[in-house]
Amino acid sequence: MTEREITERVALTDARGGLNPGAAGWTRTPLHDTSGIPSSRHWGRNKRWEYWGVMTPTHVIALTVSCIDYLSLHSVWVLDRATGEEVETTVLSPGGRSATLPGSLGDGPARARTSKVTLDIDEIEDATTLRGSAPRVTFDITAGRSTGHEALGVVVPWRRNGRVRHFQYTVKDVARPARGTLTIDGTTFDVPEGSWAVLDHGRGRWPYQVWWNWAAGSGTVDGRVIGLQLGSKWTDGSGATENALVVDGHLSKISGELVWDYDSSDWLRPWHIHGESADLTFTPFHNKHSRTNVLLISTRTDQLFGTWSGWVLDDTGNRVGVDGIEGWAEDVLNRW
């Protein structure tokens, strides 16, 4: 399978708010104008979010600013890697007033404003700043971006009876070096060199139920910065994949589907993700297991954090080793 690379600015939606056929494909840098999301014509199906995950030698930090038309969801989650203790605050608020989200990636800040969670995501020169506070937790982190750094953007269309009513534009930006501070219960921890940030940026129009896999990894192997981005299930049959390898900022697109083998009765057993272009093992050390069932929303998440080993083919056909990079792999079922 060969996917179309987009190299010029393009609108995600057409005049009626549907998917612009010319937007289907993938990019190395954000080129999609997503200001047509949300659309009142399709109220209730519009989904917008910014998710950042940061892995440090001592902690894992995740933050979300999101709006799904009828409500906003904002969260801060922190894992102490030594003790396994989790600190989490998630706030649901009606409508979208607590969320500020840019029309397109890079066009402005993302903000969450609630009584418990405050989040500020700002683009600055060659970096993104991530600042936030929640009960017991504050952080101030900068995710760097080197000159020429590439990130995978993909449009995924869901076809039903030959029509595309639902679609998603995602940017997965891996291997962003992170520096800063994290404070828990008054104790401040460094986010030192060797910490990594990953962005999941989403704008789209979703069916009510979606099941997905997502995996990411970041680190340094043999002096090269390696980023790994993988996805499955939600892209099946769409003609698109969200698989890519990033080496020293250069992105190699993986258009072939990969096989995901893992044991849902024992999430902490090693995962095997493989195909013609990759043979990877993911060994987890922690499961962020969560269940939500509130009004229209039902979610089941198993997000595993751990270490990668194995290889991926780059766009020249060479095997690139990923042994020792860290990240996550997840299995999520959402009704929303």
PDB file of N, CA, C and O in Angstrom, residues 205-276:
ATOM      1  N   ARG A 205     -14.207  14.178  13.154  1.00  0.00           N
ATOM      2  CA  ARG A 205     -15.628  13.891  13.361  1.00  0.00           C
ATOM      3  C   ARG A 205     -15.760  12.374  13.467  1.00  0.00           C
ATOM      4  O   ARG A 205     -15.504  11.655  12.516  1.00  0.00           O
ATOM      5  N   TRP A 206     -16.135  11.906  14.653  1.00  0.00           N
ATOM      6  CA  TRP A 206     -16.009  10.497  14.998  1.00  0.00           C
ATOM      7  C   TRP A 206     -17.354   9.785  15.073  1.00  0.00           C
ATOM      8  O   TRP A 206     -18.368  10.388  15.453  1.00  0.00           O
ATOM      9  N   PRO A 207     -17.359   8.482  14.740  1.00  0.00           N
ATOM     10  CA  PRO A 207     -18.508   7.653  15.098  1.00  0.00           C
ATOM     11  C   PRO A 207     -18.588   7.510  16.611  1.00  0.00           C
ATOM     12  O   PRO A 207     -17.631   7.830  17.329  1.00  0.00           O
ATOM     13  N   TYR A 208     -19.710   7.016  17.105  1.00  0.00           N
ATOM     14  CA  TYR A 208     -19.916   6.951  18.550  1.00  0.00           C
ATOM     15  C   TYR A 208     -18.954   5.991  19.224  1.00  0.00           C
ATOM     16  O   TYR A 208     -18.449   6.259  20.318  1.00  0.00           O
ATOM     17  N   GLN A 209     -18.648   4.857  18.578  1.00  0.00           N
ATOM     18  CA  GLN A 209     -17.767   3.865  19.189  1.00  0.00           C
ATOM     19  C   GLN A 209     -16.542   3.634  18.324  1.00  0.00           C
ATOM     20  O   GLN A 209     -16.661   3.422  17.118  1.00  0.00           O
ATOM     21  N   VAL A 210     -15.374   3.680  18.952  1.00  0.00           N
ATOM     22  CA  VAL A 210     -14.109   3.425  18.253  1.00  0.00           C
ATOM     23  C   VAL A 210     -13.186   2.652  19.184  1.00  0.00           C
ATOM     24  O   VAL A 210     -13.079   2.947  20.380  1.00  0.00           O
ATOM     25  N   TRP A 211     -12.509   1.661  18.615  1.00  0.00           N
ATOM     26  CA  TRP A 211     -11.518   0.852  19.338  1.00  0.00           C
ATOM     27  C   TRP A 211     -10.173   1.091  18.673  1.00  0.00           C
ATOM     28  O   TRP A 211     -10.057   1.024  17.445  1.00  0.00           O
ATOM     29  N   TRP A 212      -9.148   1.417  19.474  1.00  0.00           N
ATOM     30  CA  TRP A 212      -7.855   1.698  18.865  1.00  0.00           C
ATOM     31  C   TRP A 212      -6.686   1.161  19.675  1.00  0.00           C
ATOM     32  O   TRP A 212      -6.785   0.928  20.871  1.00  0.00           O
ATOM     33  N   ASN A 213      -5.559   0.986  18.945  1.00  0.00           N
ATOM     34  CA  ASN A 213      -4.236   0.818  19.541  1.00  0.00           C
ATOM     35  C   ASN A 213      -3.403   2.030  19.168  1.00  0.00           C
ATOM     36  O   ASN A 213      -3.484   2.537  18.041  1.00  0.00           O
ATOM     37  N   TRP A 214      -2.594   2.474  20.127  1.00  0.00           N
ATOM     38  CA  TRP A 214      -1.615   3.511  19.856  1.00  0.00           C
ATOM     39  C   TRP A 214      -0.351   3.164  20.619  1.00  0.00           C
ATOM     40  O   TRP A 214      -0.414   2.708  21.772  1.00  0.00           O
ATOM     41  N   ALA A 215       0.801   3.370  19.978  1.00  0.00           N
ATOM     42  CA  ALA A 215       2.082   3.150  20.640  1.00  0.00           C
ATOM     43  C   ALA A 215       3.052   4.235  20.204  1.00  0.00           C
ATOM     44  O   ALA A 215       3.012   4.712  19.067  1.00  0.00           O
ATOM     45  N   ALA A 216       3.929   4.608  21.141  1.00  0.00           N
ATOM     46  CA  ALA A 216       4.940   5.615  20.858  1.00  0.00           C
ATOM     47  C   ALA A 216       6.200   5.279  21.636  1.00  0.00           C
ATOM     48  O   ALA A 216       6.143   4.645  22.694  1.00  0.00           O
ATOM     49  N   GLY A 217       7.324   5.711  21.117  1.00  0.00           N
ATOM     50  CA  GLY A 217       8.592   5.524  21.807  1.00  0.00           C
ATOM     51  C   GLY A 217       9.561   6.628  21.435  1.00  0.00           C
ATOM     52  O   GLY A 217       9.528   7.144  20.319  1.00  0.00           O
ATOM     53  N   SER A 218      10.416   6.998  22.388  1.00  0.00           N
ATOM     54  CA  SER A 218      11.403   8.048  22.168  1.00  0.00           C
ATOM     55  C   SER A 218      12.671   7.712  22.947  1.00  0.00           C
ATOM     56  O   SER A 218      12.601   7.174  24.059  1.00  0.00           O
ATOM     57  N   GLY A 219      13.818   8.053  22.369  1.00  0.00           N
ATOM     58  CA  GLY A 219      15.069   7.835  23.081  1.00  0.00           C
ATOM     59  C   GLY A 219      16.255   7.976  22.162  1.00  0.00           C
ATOM     60  O   GLY A 219      16.122   8.368  20.984  1.00  0.00           O
ATOM     61  N   THR A 220      17.422   7.654  22.676  1.00  0.00           N
ATOM     62  CA  THR A 220      18.658   7.730  21.923  1.00  0.00           C
ATOM     63  C   THR A 220      19.283   6.347  21.812  1.00  0.00           C
ATOM     64  O   THR A 220      19.422   5.644  22.821  1.00  0.00           O
ATOM     65  N   VAL A 221      19.622   5.944  20.590  1.00  0.00           N
ATOM     66  CA  VAL A 221      20.261   4.652  20.334  1.00  0.00           C
ATOM     67  C   VAL A 221      21.493   4.903  19.471  1.00  0.00           C
ATOM     68  O   VAL A 221      21.386   5.481  18.373  1.00  0.00           O
ATOM     69  N   ASP A 222      22.646   4.483  19.956  1.00  0.00           N
ATOM     70  CA  ASP A 222      23.905   4.653  19.210  1.00  0.00           C
ATOM     71  C   ASP A 222      24.108   6.092  18.744  1.00  0.00           C
ATOM     72  O   ASP A 222      24.545   6.359  17.610  1.00  0.00           O
ATOM     73  N   GLY A 223      23.775   7.040  19.636  1.00  0.00           N
ATOM     74  CA  GLY A 223      24.001   8.447  19.341  1.00  0.00           C
ATOM     75  C   GLY A 223      22.966   9.103  18.459  1.00  0.00           C
ATOM     76  O   GLY A 223      23.066  10.303  18.169  1.00  0.00           O
ATOM     77  N   ARG A 224      21.948   8.346  18.016  1.00  0.00           N
ATOM     78  CA  ARG A 224      20.890   8.917  17.183  1.00  0.00           C
ATOM     79  C   ARG A 224      19.595   9.006  17.974  1.00  0.00           C
ATOM     80  O   ARG A 224      19.259   8.109  18.751  1.00  0.00           O
ATOM     81  N   VAL A 225      18.844  10.094  17.762  1.00  0.00           N
ATOM     82  CA  VAL A 225      17.534  10.259  18.399  1.00  0.00           C
ATOM     83  C   VAL A 225      16.497   9.481  17.604  1.00  0.00           C
ATOM     84  O   VAL A 225      16.324   9.702  16.401  1.00  0.00           O
ATOM     85  N   ILE A 226      15.834   8.540  18.303  1.00  0.00           N
ATOM     86  CA  ILE A 226      14.871   7.636  17.657  1.00  0.00           C
ATOM     87  C   ILE A 226      13.469   7.932  18.179  1.00  0.00           C
ATOM     88  O   ILE A 226      13.245   8.020  19.395  1.00  0.00           O
ATOM     89  N   GLY A 227      12.536   8.060  17.263  1.00  0.00           N
ATOM     90  CA  GLY A 227      11.124   8.194  17.603  1.00  0.00           C
ATOM     91  C   GLY A 227      10.323   7.121  16.892  1.00  0.00           C
ATOM     92  O   GLY A 227      10.538   6.848  15.710  1.00  0.00           O
ATOM     93  N   LEU A 228       9.392   6.533  17.618  1.00  0.00           N
ATOM     94  CA  LEU A 228       8.567   5.449  17.082  1.00  0.00           C
ATOM     95  C   LEU A 228       7.106   5.817  17.256  1.00  0.00           C
ATOM     96  O   LEU A 228       6.683   6.231  18.341  1.00  0.00           O
ATOM     97  N   GLN A 229       6.315   5.674  16.187  1.00  0.00           N
ATOM     98  CA  GLN A 229       4.892   5.967  16.208  1.00  0.00           C
ATOM     99  C   GLN A 229       4.142   4.851  15.487  1.00  0.00           C
ATOM    100  O   GLN A 229       4.424   4.563  14.320  1.00  0.00           O
ATOM    101  N   LEU A 230       3.202   4.209  16.193  1.00  0.00           N
ATOM    102  CA  LEU A 230       2.464   3.072  15.652  1.00  0.00           C
ATOM    103  C   LEU A 230       0.991   3.167  16.024  1.00  0.00           C
ATOM    104  O   LEU A 230       0.640   3.662  17.099  1.00  0.00           O
ATOM    105  N   GLY A 231       0.127   2.651  15.151  1.00  0.00           N
ATOM    106  CA  GLY A 231      -1.304   2.619  15.441  1.00  0.00           C
ATOM    107  C   GLY A 231      -1.973   1.467  14.741  1.00  0.00           C
ATOM    108  O   GLY A 231      -1.454   0.917  13.763  1.00  0.00           O
ATOM    109  N   SER A 232      -3.153   1.094  15.256  1.00  0.00           N
ATOM    110  CA  SER A 232      -3.877  -0.032  14.670  1.00  0.00           C
ATOM    111  C   SER A 232      -5.343   0.034  15.074  1.00  0.00           C
ATOM    112  O   SER A 232      -5.747   0.863  15.880  1.00  0.00           O
ATOM    113  N   LYS A 233      -6.130  -0.848  14.497  1.00  0.00           N
ATOM    114  CA  LYS A 233      -7.561  -1.045  14.723  1.00  0.00           C
ATOM    115  C   LYS A 233      -8.395   0.099  14.163  1.00  0.00           C
ATOM    116  O   LYS A 233      -9.226  -0.123  13.278  1.00  0.00           O
ATOM    117  N   TRP A 234      -8.204   1.320  14.640  1.00  0.00           N
ATOM    118  CA  TRP A 234      -9.073   2.406  14.197  1.00  0.00           C
ATOM    119  C   TRP A 234      -8.807   2.805  12.753  1.00  0.00           C
ATOM    120  O   TRP A 234      -9.675   3.377  12.096  1.00  0.00           O
ATOM    121  N   THR A 235      -7.625   2.466  12.238  1.00  0.00           N
ATOM    122  CA  THR A 235      -7.303   2.777  10.840  1.00  0.00           C
ATOM    123  C   THR A 235      -7.619   1.624   9.889  1.00  0.00           C
ATOM    124  O   THR A 235      -7.537   1.806   8.673  1.00  0.00           O
ATOM    125  N   ASP A 236      -7.991   0.442  10.416  1.00  0.00           N
ATOM    126  CA  ASP A 236      -8.196  -0.734   9.571  1.00  0.00           C
ATOM    127  C   ASP A 236      -9.235  -0.456   8.487  1.00  0.00           C
ATOM    128  O   ASP A 236     -10.343   0.026   8.763  1.00  0.00           O
ATOM    129  N   GLY A 237      -8.889  -0.755   7.239  1.00  0.00           N
ATOM    130  CA  GLY A 237      -9.814  -0.602   6.118  1.00  0.00           C
ATOM    131  C   GLY A 237      -9.953   0.822   5.607  1.00  0.00           C
ATOM    132  O   GLY A 237     -10.715   1.064   4.660  1.00  0.00           O
ATOM    133  N   SER A 238      -9.226   1.768   6.191  1.00  0.00           N
ATOM    134  CA  SER A 238      -9.369   3.173   5.801  1.00  0.00           C
ATOM    135  C   SER A 238      -8.462   3.558   4.634  1.00  0.00           C
ATOM    136  O   SER A 238      -8.641   4.617   4.027  1.00  0.00           O
ATOM    137  N   GLY A 239      -7.451   2.718   4.354  1.00  0.00           N
ATOM    138  CA  GLY A 239      -6.468   3.076   3.353  1.00  0.00           C
ATOM    139  C   GLY A 239      -5.352   3.942   3.900  1.00  0.00           C
ATOM    140  O   GLY A 239      -4.490   4.404   3.143  1.00  0.00           O
ATOM    141  N   ALA A 240      -5.356   4.168   5.225  1.00  0.00           N
ATOM    142  CA  ALA A 240      -4.319   4.974   5.866  1.00  0.00           C
ATOM    143  C   ALA A 240      -3.748   4.211   7.053  1.00  0.00           C
ATOM    144  O   ALA A 240      -4.420   3.362   7.645  1.00  0.00           O
ATOM    145  N   THR A 241      -2.507   4.488   7.391  1.00  0.00           N
ATOM    146  CA  THR A 241      -1.932   3.998   8.641  1.00  0.00           C
ATOM    147  C   THR A 241      -1.294   5.177   9.362  1.00  0.00           C
ATOM    148  O   THR A 241      -1.007   6.213   8.755  1.00  0.00           O
ATOM    149  N   GLU A 242      -1.078   5.016  10.660  1.00  0.00           N
ATOM    150  CA  GLU A 242      -0.350   6.049  11.409  1.00  0.00           C
ATOM    151  C   GLU A 242       0.950   5.470  11.954  1.00  0.00           C
ATOM    152  O   GLU A 242       1.313   5.682  13.105  1.00  0.00           O
ATOM    153  N   ASN A 243       1.663   4.760  11.096  1.00  0.00           N
ATOM    154  CA  ASN A 243       2.932   4.133  11.469  1.00  0.00           C
ATOM    155  C   ASN A 243       4.091   4.924  10.881  1.00  0.00           C
ATOM    156  O   ASN A 243       4.091   5.259   9.691  1.00  0.00           O
ATOM    157  N   ALA A 244       5.103   5.198  11.710  1.00  0.00           N
ATOM    158  CA  ALA A 244       6.253   5.954  11.224  1.00  0.00           C
ATOM    159  C   ALA A 244       7.444   5.746  12.146  1.00  0.00           C
ATOM    160  O   ALA A 244       7.300   5.411  13.320  1.00  0.00           O
ATOM    161  N   LEU A 245       8.624   5.970  11.591  1.00  0.00           N
ATOM    162  CA  LEU A 245       9.884   5.988  12.322  1.00  0.00           C
ATOM    163  C   LEU A 245      10.528   7.349  12.104  1.00  0.00           C
ATOM    164  O   LEU A 245      10.540   7.860  10.985  1.00  0.00           O
ATOM    165  N   VAL A 246      11.056   7.923  13.180  1.00  0.00           N
ATOM    166  CA  VAL A 246      11.751   9.202  13.087  1.00  0.00           C
ATOM    167  C   VAL A 246      13.178   9.000  13.595  1.00  0.00           C
ATOM    168  O   VAL A 246      13.377   8.515  14.711  1.00  0.00           O
ATOM    169  N   VAL A 247      14.162   9.348  12.775  1.00  0.00           N
ATOM    170  CA  VAL A 247      15.577   9.219  13.145  1.00  0.00           C
ATOM    171  C   VAL A 247      16.238  10.577  12.966  1.00  0.00           C
ATOM    172  O   VAL A 247      16.265  11.117  11.848  1.00  0.00           O
ATOM    173  N   ASP A 248      16.734  11.148  14.072  1.00  0.00           N
ATOM    174  CA  ASP A 248      17.351  12.484  14.045  1.00  0.00           C
ATOM    175  C   ASP A 248      16.463  13.485  13.323  1.00  0.00           C
ATOM    176  O   ASP A 248      16.934  14.302  12.525  1.00  0.00           O
ATOM    177  N   GLY A 249      15.160  13.384  13.572  1.00  0.00           N
ATOM    178  CA  GLY A 249      14.209  14.340  13.023  1.00  0.00           C
ATOM    179  C   GLY A 249      13.655  13.998  11.663  1.00  0.00           C
ATOM    180  O   GLY A 249      12.697  14.635  11.210  1.00  0.00           O
ATOM    181  N   HIS A 250      14.225  13.004  10.977  1.00  0.00           N
ATOM    182  CA  HIS A 250      13.739  12.623   9.639  1.00  0.00           C
ATOM    183  C   HIS A 250      12.723  11.504   9.761  1.00  0.00           C
ATOM    184  O   HIS A 250      12.990  10.465  10.377  1.00  0.00           O
ATOM    185  N   LEU A 251      11.570  11.681   9.135  1.00  0.00           N
ATOM    186  CA  LEU A 251      10.462  10.735   9.238  1.00  0.00           C
ATOM    187  C   LEU A 251      10.450   9.765   8.066  1.00  0.00           C
ATOM    188  O   LEU A 251      10.537  10.187   6.909  1.00  0.00           O
ATOM    189  N   SER A 252      10.339   8.487   8.376  1.00  0.00           N
ATOM    190  CA  SER A 252      10.104   7.443   7.372  1.00  0.00           C
ATOM    191  C   SER A 252       8.686   6.925   7.575  1.00  0.00           C
ATOM    192  O   SER A 252       8.357   6.395   8.640  1.00  0.00           O
ATOM    193  N   LYS A 253       7.837   7.058   6.563  1.00  0.00           N
ATOM    194  CA  LYS A 253       6.449   6.609   6.665  1.00  0.00           C
ATOM    195  C   LYS A 253       6.376   5.116   6.447  1.00  0.00           C
ATOM    196  O   LYS A 253       6.992   4.570   5.518  1.00  0.00           O
ATOM    197  N   ILE A 254       5.614   4.425   7.296  1.00  0.00           N
ATOM    198  CA  ILE A 254       5.380   2.986   7.167  1.00  0.00           C
ATOM    199  C   ILE A 254       3.931   2.813   6.742  1.00  0.00           C
ATOM    200  O   ILE A 254       3.011   3.011   7.533  1.00  0.00           O
ATOM    201  N   SER A 255       3.724   2.462   5.485  1.00  0.00           N
ATOM    202  CA  SER A 255       2.352   2.367   4.978  1.00  0.00           C
ATOM    203  C   SER A 255       1.739   0.993   5.173  1.00  0.00           C
ATOM    204  O   SER A 255       0.512   0.852   5.138  1.00  0.00           O
ATOM    205  N   GLY A 256       2.547  -0.031   5.368  1.00  0.00           N
ATOM    206  CA  GLY A 256       1.996  -1.364   5.567  1.00  0.00           C
ATOM    207  C   GLY A 256       1.399  -1.538   6.955  1.00  0.00           C
ATOM    208  O   GLY A 256       1.873  -0.957   7.937  1.00  0.00           O
ATOM    209  N   GLU A 257       0.339  -2.344   7.033  1.00  0.00           N
ATOM    210  CA  GLU A 257      -0.240  -2.673   8.337  1.00  0.00           C
ATOM    211  C   GLU A 257       0.725  -3.559   9.122  1.00  0.00           C
ATOM    212  O   GLU A 257       1.453  -4.383   8.553  1.00  0.00           O
ATOM    213  N   LEU A 258       0.710  -3.413  10.430  1.00  0.00           N
ATOM    214  CA  LEU A 258       1.498  -4.249  11.319  1.00  0.00           C
ATOM    215  C   LEU A 258       0.569  -5.106  12.166  1.00  0.00           C
ATOM    216  O   LEU A 258      -0.581  -4.741  12.431  1.00  0.00           O
ATOM    217  N   VAL A 259       1.066  -6.245  12.600  1.00  0.00           N
ATOM    218  CA  VAL A 259       0.302  -7.163  13.445  1.00  0.00           C
ATOM    219  C   VAL A 259       0.633  -6.864  14.898  1.00  0.00           C
ATOM    220  O   VAL A 259       1.805  -6.766  15.274  1.00  0.00           O
ATOM    221  N   TRP A 260      -0.407  -6.723  15.711  1.00  0.00           N
ATOM    222  CA  TRP A 260      -0.242  -6.467  17.145  1.00  0.00           C
ATOM    223  C   TRP A 260      -0.632  -7.726  17.905  1.00  0.00           C
ATOM    224  O   TRP A 260      -1.793  -8.148  17.875  1.00  0.00           O
ATOM    225  N   ASP A 261       0.331  -8.319  18.600  1.00  0.00           N
ATOM    226  CA  ASP A 261       0.077  -9.495  19.434  1.00  0.00           C
ATOM    227  C   ASP A 261       0.303  -9.121  20.894  1.00  0.00           C
ATOM    228  O   ASP A 261       1.408  -8.720  21.277  1.00  0.00           O
ATOM    229  N   TYR A 262      -0.755  -9.238  21.697  1.00  0.00           N
ATOM    230  CA  TYR A 262      -0.644  -8.974  23.132  1.00  0.00           C
ATOM    231  C   TYR A 262      -1.755  -9.718  23.845  1.00  0.00           C
ATOM    232  O   TYR A 262      -2.743 -10.156  23.235  1.00  0.00           O
ATOM    233  N   ASP A 263      -1.608  -9.860  25.146  1.00  0.00           N
ATOM    234  CA  ASP A 263      -2.503 -10.681  25.950  1.00  0.00           C
ATOM    235  C   ASP A 263      -3.386  -9.776  26.807  1.00  0.00           C
ATOM    236  O   ASP A 263      -2.918  -9.195  27.795  1.00  0.00           O
ATOM    237  N   SER A 264      -4.661  -9.651  26.442  1.00  0.00           N
ATOM    238  CA  SER A 264      -5.562  -8.774  27.189  1.00  0.00           C
ATOM    239  C   SER A 264      -5.965  -9.352  28.542  1.00  0.00           C
ATOM    240  O   SER A 264      -6.601  -8.657  29.341  1.00  0.00           O
ATOM    241  N   SER A 265      -5.586 -10.597  28.820  1.00  0.00           N
ATOM    242  CA  SER A 265      -5.810 -11.149  30.156  1.00  0.00           C
ATOM    243  C   SER A 265      -4.613 -10.905  31.077  1.00  0.00           C
ATOM    244  O   SER A 265      -4.697 -11.112  32.284  1.00  0.00           O
ATOM    245  N   ASP A 266      -3.501 -10.462  30.485  1.00  0.00           N
ATOM    246  CA  ASP A 266      -2.300 -10.136  31.255  1.00  0.00           C
ATOM    247  C   ASP A 266      -1.563  -9.034  30.506  1.00  0.00           C
ATOM    248  O   ASP A 266      -0.636  -9.284  29.748  1.00  0.00           O
ATOM    249  N   TRP A 267      -2.000  -7.779  30.742  1.00  0.00           N
ATOM    250  CA  TRP A 267      -1.495  -6.657  29.970  1.00  0.00           C
ATOM    251  C   TRP A 267       0.003  -6.459  30.126  1.00  0.00           C
ATOM    252  O   TRP A 267       0.651  -5.876  29.244  1.00  0.00           O
ATOM    253  N   LEU A 268       0.580  -6.905  31.249  1.00  0.00           N
ATOM    254  CA  LEU A 268       1.996  -6.660  31.511  1.00  0.00           C
ATOM    255  C   LEU A 268       2.925  -7.671  30.847  1.00  0.00           C
ATOM    256  O   LEU A 268       4.147  -7.559  30.974  1.00  0.00           O
ATOM    257  N   ARG A 269       2.371  -8.655  30.143  1.00  0.00           N
ATOM    258  CA  ARG A 269       3.226  -9.529  29.344  1.00  0.00           C
ATOM    259  C   ARG A 269       3.760  -8.748  28.143  1.00  0.00           C
ATOM    260  O   ARG A 269       3.123  -7.801  27.669  1.00  0.00           O
ATOM    261  N   PRO A 270       4.929  -9.098  27.618  1.00  0.00           N
ATOM    262  CA  PRO A 270       5.475  -8.380  26.463  1.00  0.00           C
ATOM    263  C   PRO A 270       4.525  -8.378  25.270  1.00  0.00           C
ATOM    264  O   PRO A 270       3.847  -9.377  24.998  1.00  0.00           O
ATOM    265  N   TRP A 271       4.492  -7.247  24.572  1.00  0.00           N
ATOM    266  CA  TRP A 271       3.718  -7.098  23.344  1.00  0.00           C
ATOM    267  C   TRP A 271       4.660  -7.323  22.158  1.00  0.00           C
ATOM    268  O   TRP A 271       5.838  -6.959  22.210  1.00  0.00           O
ATOM    269  N   HIS A 272       4.113  -7.883  21.074  1.00  0.00           N
ATOM    270  CA  HIS A 272       4.897  -8.103  19.855  1.00  0.00           C
ATOM    271  C   HIS A 272       4.175  -7.408  18.704  1.00  0.00           C
ATOM    272  O   HIS A 272       3.018  -7.752  18.387  1.00  0.00           O
ATOM    273  N   ILE A 273       4.825  -6.437  18.081  1.00  0.00           N
ATOM    274  CA  ILE A 273       4.265  -5.700  16.952  1.00  0.00           C
ATOM    275  C   ILE A 273       5.199  -5.923  15.772  1.00  0.00           C
ATOM    276  O   ILE A 273       6.383  -5.578  15.836  1.00  0.00           O
ATOM    277  N   HIS A 274       4.662  -6.499  14.702  1.00  0.00           N
ATOM    278  CA  HIS A 274       5.566  -6.986  13.658  1.00  0.00           C
ATOM    279  C   HIS A 274       4.903  -6.977  12.285  1.00  0.00           C
ATOM    280  O   HIS A 274       3.679  -6.893  12.148  1.00  0.00           O
ATOM    281  N   GLY A 275       5.749  -7.081  11.271  1.00  0.00           N
ATOM    282  CA  GLY A 275       5.333  -7.122   9.877  1.00  0.00           C
ATOM    283  C   GLY A 275       6.569  -7.072   9.016  1.00  0.00           C
ATOM    284  O   GLY A 275       7.698  -7.221   9.494  1.00  0.00           O
ATOM    285  N   GLU A 276       6.382  -6.843   7.712  1.00  0.00           N
ATOM    286  CA  GLU A 276       7.524  -6.809   6.808  1.00  0.00           C
ATOM    287  C   GLU A 276       8.485  -5.676   7.144  1.00  0.00           C
ATOM    288  O   GLU A 276       9.688  -5.784   6.899  1.00  0.00           O
TER     289      GLU A 276
END
